[in-house]
Tab-separated table of N, CA and C in Angstrom:
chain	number	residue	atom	x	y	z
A	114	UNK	N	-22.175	108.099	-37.805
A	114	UNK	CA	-22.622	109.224	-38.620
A	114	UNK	C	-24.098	109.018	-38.918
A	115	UNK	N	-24.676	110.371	-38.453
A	115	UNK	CA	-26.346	110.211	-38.975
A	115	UNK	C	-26.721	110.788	-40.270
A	116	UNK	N	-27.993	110.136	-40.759
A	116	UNK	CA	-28.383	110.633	-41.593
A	116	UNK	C	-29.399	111.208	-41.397
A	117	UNK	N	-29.817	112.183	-42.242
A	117	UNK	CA	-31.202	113.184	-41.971
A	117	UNK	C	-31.896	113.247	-43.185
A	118	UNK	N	-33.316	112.982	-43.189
A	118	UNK	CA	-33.819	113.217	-44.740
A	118	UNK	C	-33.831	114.300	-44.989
A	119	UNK	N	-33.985	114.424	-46.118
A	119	UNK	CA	-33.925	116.269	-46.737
A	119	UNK	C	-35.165	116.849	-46.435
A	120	UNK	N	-34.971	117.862	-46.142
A	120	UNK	CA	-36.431	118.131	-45.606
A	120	UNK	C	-37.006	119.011	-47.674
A	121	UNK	N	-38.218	118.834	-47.513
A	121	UNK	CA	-38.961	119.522	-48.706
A	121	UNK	C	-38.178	121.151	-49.256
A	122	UNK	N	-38.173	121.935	-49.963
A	122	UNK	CA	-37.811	122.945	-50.531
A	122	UNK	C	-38.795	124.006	-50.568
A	123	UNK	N	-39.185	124.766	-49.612
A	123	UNK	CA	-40.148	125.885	-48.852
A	123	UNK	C	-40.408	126.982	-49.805
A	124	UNK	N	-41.018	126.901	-51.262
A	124	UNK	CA	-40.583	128.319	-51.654
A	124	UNK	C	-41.674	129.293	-51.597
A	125	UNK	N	-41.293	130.282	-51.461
A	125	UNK	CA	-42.686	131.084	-51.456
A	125	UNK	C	-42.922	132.197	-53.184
A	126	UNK	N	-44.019	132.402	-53.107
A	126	UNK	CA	-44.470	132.581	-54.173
A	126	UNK	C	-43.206	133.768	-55.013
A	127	UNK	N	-42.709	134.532	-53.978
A	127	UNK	CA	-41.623	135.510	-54.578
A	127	UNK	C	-40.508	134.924	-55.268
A	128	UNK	N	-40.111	134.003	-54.258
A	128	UNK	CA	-39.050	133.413	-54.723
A	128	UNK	C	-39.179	132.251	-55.959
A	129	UNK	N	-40.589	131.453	-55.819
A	129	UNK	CA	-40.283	131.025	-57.374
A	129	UNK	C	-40.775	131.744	-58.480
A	130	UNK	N	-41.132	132.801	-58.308
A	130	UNK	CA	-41.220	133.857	-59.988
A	130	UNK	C	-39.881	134.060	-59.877
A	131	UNK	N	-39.229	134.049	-59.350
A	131	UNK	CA	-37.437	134.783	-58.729
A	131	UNK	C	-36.736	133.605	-59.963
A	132	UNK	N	-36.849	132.641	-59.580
A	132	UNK	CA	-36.123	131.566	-59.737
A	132	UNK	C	-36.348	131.536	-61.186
A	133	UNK	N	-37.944	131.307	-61.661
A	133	UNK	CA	-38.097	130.656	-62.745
A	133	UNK	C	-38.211	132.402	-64.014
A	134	UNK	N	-37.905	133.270	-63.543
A	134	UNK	CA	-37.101	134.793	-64.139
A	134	UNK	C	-35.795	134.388	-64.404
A	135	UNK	N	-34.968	133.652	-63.244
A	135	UNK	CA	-33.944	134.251	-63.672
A	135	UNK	C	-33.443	132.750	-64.533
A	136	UNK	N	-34.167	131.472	-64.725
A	136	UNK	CA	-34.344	130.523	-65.344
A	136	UNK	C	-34.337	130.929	-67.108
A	137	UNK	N	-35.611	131.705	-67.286
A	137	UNK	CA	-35.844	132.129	-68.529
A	137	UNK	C	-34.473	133.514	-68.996
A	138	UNK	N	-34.300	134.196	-68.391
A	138	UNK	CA	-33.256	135.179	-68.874
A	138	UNK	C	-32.094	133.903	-68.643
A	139	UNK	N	-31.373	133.114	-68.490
A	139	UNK	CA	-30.483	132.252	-68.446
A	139	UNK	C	-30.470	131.586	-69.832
A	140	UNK	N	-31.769	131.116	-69.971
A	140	UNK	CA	-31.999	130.476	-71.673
A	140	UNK	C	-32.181	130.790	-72.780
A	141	UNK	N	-32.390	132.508	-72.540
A	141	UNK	CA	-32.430	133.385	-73.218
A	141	UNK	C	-30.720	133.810	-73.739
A	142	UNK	N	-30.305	133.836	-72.896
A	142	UNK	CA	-28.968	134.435	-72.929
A	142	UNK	C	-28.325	133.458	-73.924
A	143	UNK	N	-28.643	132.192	-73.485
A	143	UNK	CA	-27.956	130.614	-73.982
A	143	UNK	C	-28.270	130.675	-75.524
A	144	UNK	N	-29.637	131.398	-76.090
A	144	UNK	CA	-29.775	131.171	-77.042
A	144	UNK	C	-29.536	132.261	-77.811
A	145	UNK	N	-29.316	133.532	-77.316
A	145	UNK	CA	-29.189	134.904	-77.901
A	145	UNK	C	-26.842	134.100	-78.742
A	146	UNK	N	-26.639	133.453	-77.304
A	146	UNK	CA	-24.996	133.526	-77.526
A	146	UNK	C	-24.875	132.187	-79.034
A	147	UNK	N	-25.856	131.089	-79.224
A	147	UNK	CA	-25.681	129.972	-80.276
A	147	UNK	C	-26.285	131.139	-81.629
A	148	UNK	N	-26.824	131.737	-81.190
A	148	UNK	CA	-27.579	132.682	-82.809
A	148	UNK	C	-26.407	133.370	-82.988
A	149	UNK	N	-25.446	134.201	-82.368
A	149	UNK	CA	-23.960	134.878	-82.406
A	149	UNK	C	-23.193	133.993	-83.156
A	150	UNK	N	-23.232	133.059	-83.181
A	150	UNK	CA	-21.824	132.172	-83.561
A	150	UNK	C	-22.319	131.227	-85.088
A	151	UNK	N	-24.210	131.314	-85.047
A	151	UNK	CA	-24.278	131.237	-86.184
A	151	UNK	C	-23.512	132.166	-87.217
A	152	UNK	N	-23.190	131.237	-88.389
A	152	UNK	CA	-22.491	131.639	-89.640
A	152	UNK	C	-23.555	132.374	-90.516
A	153	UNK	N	-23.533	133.778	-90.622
A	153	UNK	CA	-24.412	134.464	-91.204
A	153	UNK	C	-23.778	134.271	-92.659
A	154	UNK	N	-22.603	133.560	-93.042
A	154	UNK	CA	-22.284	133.603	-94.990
A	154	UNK	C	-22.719	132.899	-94.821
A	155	UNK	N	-23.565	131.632	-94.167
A	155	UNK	CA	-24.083	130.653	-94.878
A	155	UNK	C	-25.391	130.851	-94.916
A	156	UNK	N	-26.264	131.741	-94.506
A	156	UNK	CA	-27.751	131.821	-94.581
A	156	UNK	C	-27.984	132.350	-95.876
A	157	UNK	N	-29.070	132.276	-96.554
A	157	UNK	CA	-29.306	132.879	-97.538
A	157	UNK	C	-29.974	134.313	-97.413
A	158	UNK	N	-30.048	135.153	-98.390
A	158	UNK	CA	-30.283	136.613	-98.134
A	158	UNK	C	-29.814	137.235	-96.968
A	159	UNK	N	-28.858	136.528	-96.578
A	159	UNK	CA	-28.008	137.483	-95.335
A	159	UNK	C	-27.978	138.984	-95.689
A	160	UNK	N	-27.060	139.362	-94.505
A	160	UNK	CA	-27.005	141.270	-94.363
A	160	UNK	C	-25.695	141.382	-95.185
A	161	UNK	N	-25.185	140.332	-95.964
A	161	UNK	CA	-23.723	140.451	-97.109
A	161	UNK	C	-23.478	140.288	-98.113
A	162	UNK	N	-24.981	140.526	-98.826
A	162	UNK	CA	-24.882	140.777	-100.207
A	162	UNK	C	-24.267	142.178	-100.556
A	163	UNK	N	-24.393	143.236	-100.150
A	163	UNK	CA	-23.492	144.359	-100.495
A	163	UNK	C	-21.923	144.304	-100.250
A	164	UNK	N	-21.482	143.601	-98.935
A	164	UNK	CA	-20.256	143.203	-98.948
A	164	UNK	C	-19.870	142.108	-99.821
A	165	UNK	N	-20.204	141.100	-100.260
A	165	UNK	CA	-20.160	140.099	-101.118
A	165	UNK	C	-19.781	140.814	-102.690
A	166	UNK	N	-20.486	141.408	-103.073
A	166	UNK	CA	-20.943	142.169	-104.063
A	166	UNK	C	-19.502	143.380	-104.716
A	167	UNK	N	-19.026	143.804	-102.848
A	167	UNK	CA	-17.872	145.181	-103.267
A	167	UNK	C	-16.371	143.850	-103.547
A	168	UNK	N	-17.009	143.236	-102.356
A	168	UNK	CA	-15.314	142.381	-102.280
A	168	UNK	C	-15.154	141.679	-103.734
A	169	UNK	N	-16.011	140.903	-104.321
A	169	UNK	CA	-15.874	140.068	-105.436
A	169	UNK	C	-15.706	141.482	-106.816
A	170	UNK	N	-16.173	142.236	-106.620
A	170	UNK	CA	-16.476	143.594	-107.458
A	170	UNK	C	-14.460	143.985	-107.323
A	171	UNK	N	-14.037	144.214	-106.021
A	171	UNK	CA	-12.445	144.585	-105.896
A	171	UNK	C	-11.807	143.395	-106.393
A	172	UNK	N	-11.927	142.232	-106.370
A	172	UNK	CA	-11.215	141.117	-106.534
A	172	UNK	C	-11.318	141.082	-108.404
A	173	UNK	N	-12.501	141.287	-109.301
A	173	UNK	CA	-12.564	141.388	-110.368
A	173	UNK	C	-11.807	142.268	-110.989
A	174	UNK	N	-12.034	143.718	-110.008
A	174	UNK	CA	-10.935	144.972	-110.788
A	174	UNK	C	-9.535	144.940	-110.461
A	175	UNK	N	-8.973	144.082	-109.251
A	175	UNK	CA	-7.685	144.008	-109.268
A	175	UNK	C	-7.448	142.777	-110.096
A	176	UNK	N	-7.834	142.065	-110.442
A	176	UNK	CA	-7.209	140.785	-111.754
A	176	UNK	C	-7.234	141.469	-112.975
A	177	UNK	N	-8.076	142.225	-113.127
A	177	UNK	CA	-8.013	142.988	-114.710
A	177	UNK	C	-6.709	144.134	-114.514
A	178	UNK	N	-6.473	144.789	-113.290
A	178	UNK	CA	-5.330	145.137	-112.957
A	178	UNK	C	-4.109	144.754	-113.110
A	179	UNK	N	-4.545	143.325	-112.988
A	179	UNK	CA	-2.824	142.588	-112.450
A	179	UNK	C	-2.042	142.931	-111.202
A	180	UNK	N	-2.846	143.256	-110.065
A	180	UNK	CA	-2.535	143.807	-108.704
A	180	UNK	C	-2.469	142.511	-107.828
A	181	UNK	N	-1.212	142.826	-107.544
A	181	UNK	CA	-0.609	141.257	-106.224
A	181	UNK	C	-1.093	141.764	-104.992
A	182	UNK	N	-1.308	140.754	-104.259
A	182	UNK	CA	-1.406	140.899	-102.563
A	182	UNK	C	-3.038	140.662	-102.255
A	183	UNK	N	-4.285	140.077	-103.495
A	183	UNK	CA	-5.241	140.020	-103.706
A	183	UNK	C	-6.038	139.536	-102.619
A	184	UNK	N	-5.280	138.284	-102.175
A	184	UNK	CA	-6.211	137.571	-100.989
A	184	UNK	C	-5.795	138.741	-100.054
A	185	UNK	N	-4.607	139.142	-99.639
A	185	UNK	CA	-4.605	139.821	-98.276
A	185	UNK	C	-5.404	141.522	-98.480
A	186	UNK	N	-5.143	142.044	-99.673
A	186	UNK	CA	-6.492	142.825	-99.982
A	186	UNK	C	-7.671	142.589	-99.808
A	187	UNK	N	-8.725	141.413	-100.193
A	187	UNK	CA	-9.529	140.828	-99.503
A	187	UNK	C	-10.054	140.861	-97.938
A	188	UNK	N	-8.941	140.398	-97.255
A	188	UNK	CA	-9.313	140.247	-96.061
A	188	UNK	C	-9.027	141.584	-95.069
A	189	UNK	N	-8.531	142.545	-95.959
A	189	UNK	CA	-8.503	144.056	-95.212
A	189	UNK	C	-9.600	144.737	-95.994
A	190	UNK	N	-10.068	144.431	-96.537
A	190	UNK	CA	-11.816	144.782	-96.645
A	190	UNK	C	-12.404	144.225	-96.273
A	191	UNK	N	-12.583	142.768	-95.478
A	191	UNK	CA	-13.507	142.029	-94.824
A	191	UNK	C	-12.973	143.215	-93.113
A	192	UNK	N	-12.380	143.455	-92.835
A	192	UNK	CA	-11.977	144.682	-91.624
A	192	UNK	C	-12.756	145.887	-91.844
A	193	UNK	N	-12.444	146.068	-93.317
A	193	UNK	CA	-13.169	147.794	-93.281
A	193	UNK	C	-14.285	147.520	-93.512
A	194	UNK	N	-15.115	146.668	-93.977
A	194	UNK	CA	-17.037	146.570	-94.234
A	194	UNK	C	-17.383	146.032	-92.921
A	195	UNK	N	-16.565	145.002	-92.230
A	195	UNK	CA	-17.455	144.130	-91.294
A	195	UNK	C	-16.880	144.558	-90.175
A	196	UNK	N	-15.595	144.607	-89.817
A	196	UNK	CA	-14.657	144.934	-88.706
A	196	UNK	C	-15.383	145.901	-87.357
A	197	UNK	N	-16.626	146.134	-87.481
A	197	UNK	CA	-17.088	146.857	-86.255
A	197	UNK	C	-18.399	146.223	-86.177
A	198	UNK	N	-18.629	145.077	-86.322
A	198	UNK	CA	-19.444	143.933	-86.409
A	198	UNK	C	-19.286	142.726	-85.871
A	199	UNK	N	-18.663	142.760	-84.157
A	199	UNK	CA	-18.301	141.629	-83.632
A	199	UNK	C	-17.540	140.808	-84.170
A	200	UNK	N	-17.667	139.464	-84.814
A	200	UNK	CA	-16.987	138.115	-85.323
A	200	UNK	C	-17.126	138.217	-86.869
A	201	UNK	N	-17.680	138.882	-87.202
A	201	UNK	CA	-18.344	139.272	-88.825
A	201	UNK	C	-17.290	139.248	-89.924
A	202	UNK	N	-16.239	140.136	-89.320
A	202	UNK	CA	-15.018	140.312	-90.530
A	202	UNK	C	-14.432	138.749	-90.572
A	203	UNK	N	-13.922	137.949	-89.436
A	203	UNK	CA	-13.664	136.897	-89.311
A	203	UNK	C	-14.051	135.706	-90.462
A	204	UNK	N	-15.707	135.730	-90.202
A	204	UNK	CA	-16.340	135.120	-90.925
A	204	UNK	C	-16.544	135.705	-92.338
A	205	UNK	N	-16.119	136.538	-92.705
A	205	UNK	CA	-16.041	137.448	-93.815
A	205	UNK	C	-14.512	136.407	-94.283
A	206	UNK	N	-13.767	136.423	-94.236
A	206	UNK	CA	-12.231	136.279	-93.796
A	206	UNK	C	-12.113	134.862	-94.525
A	207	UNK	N	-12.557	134.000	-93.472
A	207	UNK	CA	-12.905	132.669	-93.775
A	207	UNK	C	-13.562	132.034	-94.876
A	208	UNK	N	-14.719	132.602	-95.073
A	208	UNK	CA	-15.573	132.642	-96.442
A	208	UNK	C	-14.714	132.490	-97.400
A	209	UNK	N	-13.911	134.190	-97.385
A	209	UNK	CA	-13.112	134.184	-98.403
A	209	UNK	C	-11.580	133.277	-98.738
A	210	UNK	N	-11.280	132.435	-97.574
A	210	UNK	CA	-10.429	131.889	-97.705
A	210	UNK	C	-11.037	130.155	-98.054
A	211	UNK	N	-11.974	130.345	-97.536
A	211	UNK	CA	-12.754	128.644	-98.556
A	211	UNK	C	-13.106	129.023	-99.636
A	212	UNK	N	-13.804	129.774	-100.071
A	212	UNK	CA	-14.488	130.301	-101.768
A	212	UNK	C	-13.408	131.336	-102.736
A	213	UNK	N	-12.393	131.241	-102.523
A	213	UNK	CA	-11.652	132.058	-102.470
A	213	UNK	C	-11.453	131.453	-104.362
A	214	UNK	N	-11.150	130.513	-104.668
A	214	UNK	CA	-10.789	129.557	-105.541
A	214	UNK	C	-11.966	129.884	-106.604
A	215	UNK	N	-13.185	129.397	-106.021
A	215	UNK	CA	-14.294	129.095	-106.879
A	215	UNK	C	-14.921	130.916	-107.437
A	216	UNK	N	-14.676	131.305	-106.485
A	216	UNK	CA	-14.744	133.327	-107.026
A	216	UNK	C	-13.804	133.546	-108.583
A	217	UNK	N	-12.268	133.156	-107.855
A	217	UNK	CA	-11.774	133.286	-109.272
A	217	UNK	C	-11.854	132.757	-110.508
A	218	UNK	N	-12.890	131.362	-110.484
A	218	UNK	CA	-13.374	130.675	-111.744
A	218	UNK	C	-14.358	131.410	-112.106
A	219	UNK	N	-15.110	131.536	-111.223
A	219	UNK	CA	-16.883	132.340	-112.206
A	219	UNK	C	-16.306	133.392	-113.067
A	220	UNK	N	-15.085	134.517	-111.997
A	220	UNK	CA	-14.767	135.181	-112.697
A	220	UNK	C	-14.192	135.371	-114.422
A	221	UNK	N	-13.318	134.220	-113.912
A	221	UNK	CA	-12.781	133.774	-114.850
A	221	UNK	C	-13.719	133.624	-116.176
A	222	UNK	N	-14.774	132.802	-115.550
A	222	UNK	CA	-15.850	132.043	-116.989
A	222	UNK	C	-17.049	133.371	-116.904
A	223	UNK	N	-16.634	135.228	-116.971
A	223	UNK	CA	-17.267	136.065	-116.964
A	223	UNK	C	-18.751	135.914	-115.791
A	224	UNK	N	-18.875	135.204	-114.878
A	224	UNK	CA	-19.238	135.601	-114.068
A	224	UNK	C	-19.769	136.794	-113.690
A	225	UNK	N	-20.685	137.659	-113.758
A	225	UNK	CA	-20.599	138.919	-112.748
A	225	UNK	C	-20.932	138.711	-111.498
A	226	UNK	N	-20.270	139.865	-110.720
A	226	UNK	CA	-20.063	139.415	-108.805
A	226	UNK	C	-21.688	139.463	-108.417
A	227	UNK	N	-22.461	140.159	-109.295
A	227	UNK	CA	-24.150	139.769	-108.479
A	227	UNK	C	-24.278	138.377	-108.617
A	228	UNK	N	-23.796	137.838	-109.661
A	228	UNK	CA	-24.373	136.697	-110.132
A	228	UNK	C	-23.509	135.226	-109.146
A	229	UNK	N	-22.415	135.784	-108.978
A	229	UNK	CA	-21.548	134.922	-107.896
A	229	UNK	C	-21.902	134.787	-106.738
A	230	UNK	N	-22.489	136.276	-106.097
A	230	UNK	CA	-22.993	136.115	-104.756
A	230	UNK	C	-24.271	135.452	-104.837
A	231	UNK	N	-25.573	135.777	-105.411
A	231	UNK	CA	-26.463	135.125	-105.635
A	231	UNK	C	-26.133	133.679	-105.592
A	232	UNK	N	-25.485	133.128	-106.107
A	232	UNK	CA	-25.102	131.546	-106.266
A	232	UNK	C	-24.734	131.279	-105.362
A	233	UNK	N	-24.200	131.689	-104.519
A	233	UNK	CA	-23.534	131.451	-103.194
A	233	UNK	C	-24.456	131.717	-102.261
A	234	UNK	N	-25.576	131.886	-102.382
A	234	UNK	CA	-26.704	132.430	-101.288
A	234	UNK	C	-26.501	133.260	-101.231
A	235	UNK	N	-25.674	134.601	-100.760
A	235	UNK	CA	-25.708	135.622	-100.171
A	235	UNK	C	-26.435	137.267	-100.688
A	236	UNK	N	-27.021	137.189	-101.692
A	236	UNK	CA	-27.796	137.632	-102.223
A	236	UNK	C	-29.044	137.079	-102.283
């Protein structure tokens, strides 16, 4: 069995703008898809201070209610505010199922929901 050296890589000027185009839209893409999956409840002044704001606002008026089914109320308004927002309601969802606890204390210790979201970054 023979061996053959590799011969050099011939490119001509078309083909490496070709290459190093479709290089940059590749890393582009790579980084457009890690900014997607960033967690927008954890940034501060995110785009969910108004959702932050209605959900903790419903969660306050159904305890003064005495209305059951609270968390799963919750998370069918994280559907109707975010739900046509890719992964959004999800992360809406989740939020509310980690902070879910600490919402009902502020409340508890009169809290208002600006003042909850604010604390939470999202304001």
């Amino acid at each position: 069995r023979s061996t053959t050296p590799l011969e050099p890589l011939n490119f001509t000027d078309s083909t490496m703008l070709r290459s190093i185009l479709i290089a940059t839209l590749c890393l582009a893409a790579v980084f457009a898809v890690e900014a997607e999956k960033k967690n927008i409840f954890e940034s501060p002044r995110g785009a969910f201070c108004s959702p932050c704001e209605r959900i903790v606002t419903d969660i306050e008026t159904a305890v003064e209610k005495g209305e059951p089914g609270l968390l799963q109320h919750c998370e069918n308004l994280c559907d109707e505010l975010l739900g046509h927002i890719g992964s959004l309601a999800q992360q809406c969802k989740d939020w509310i199922d980690k902070d879910f606890n600490e919402i009902m204390e502020k409340l508890n210790n009169d809290w208002t929901p600006e003042a909850i979201c604010h604390d939470m970054h999202l304001c």
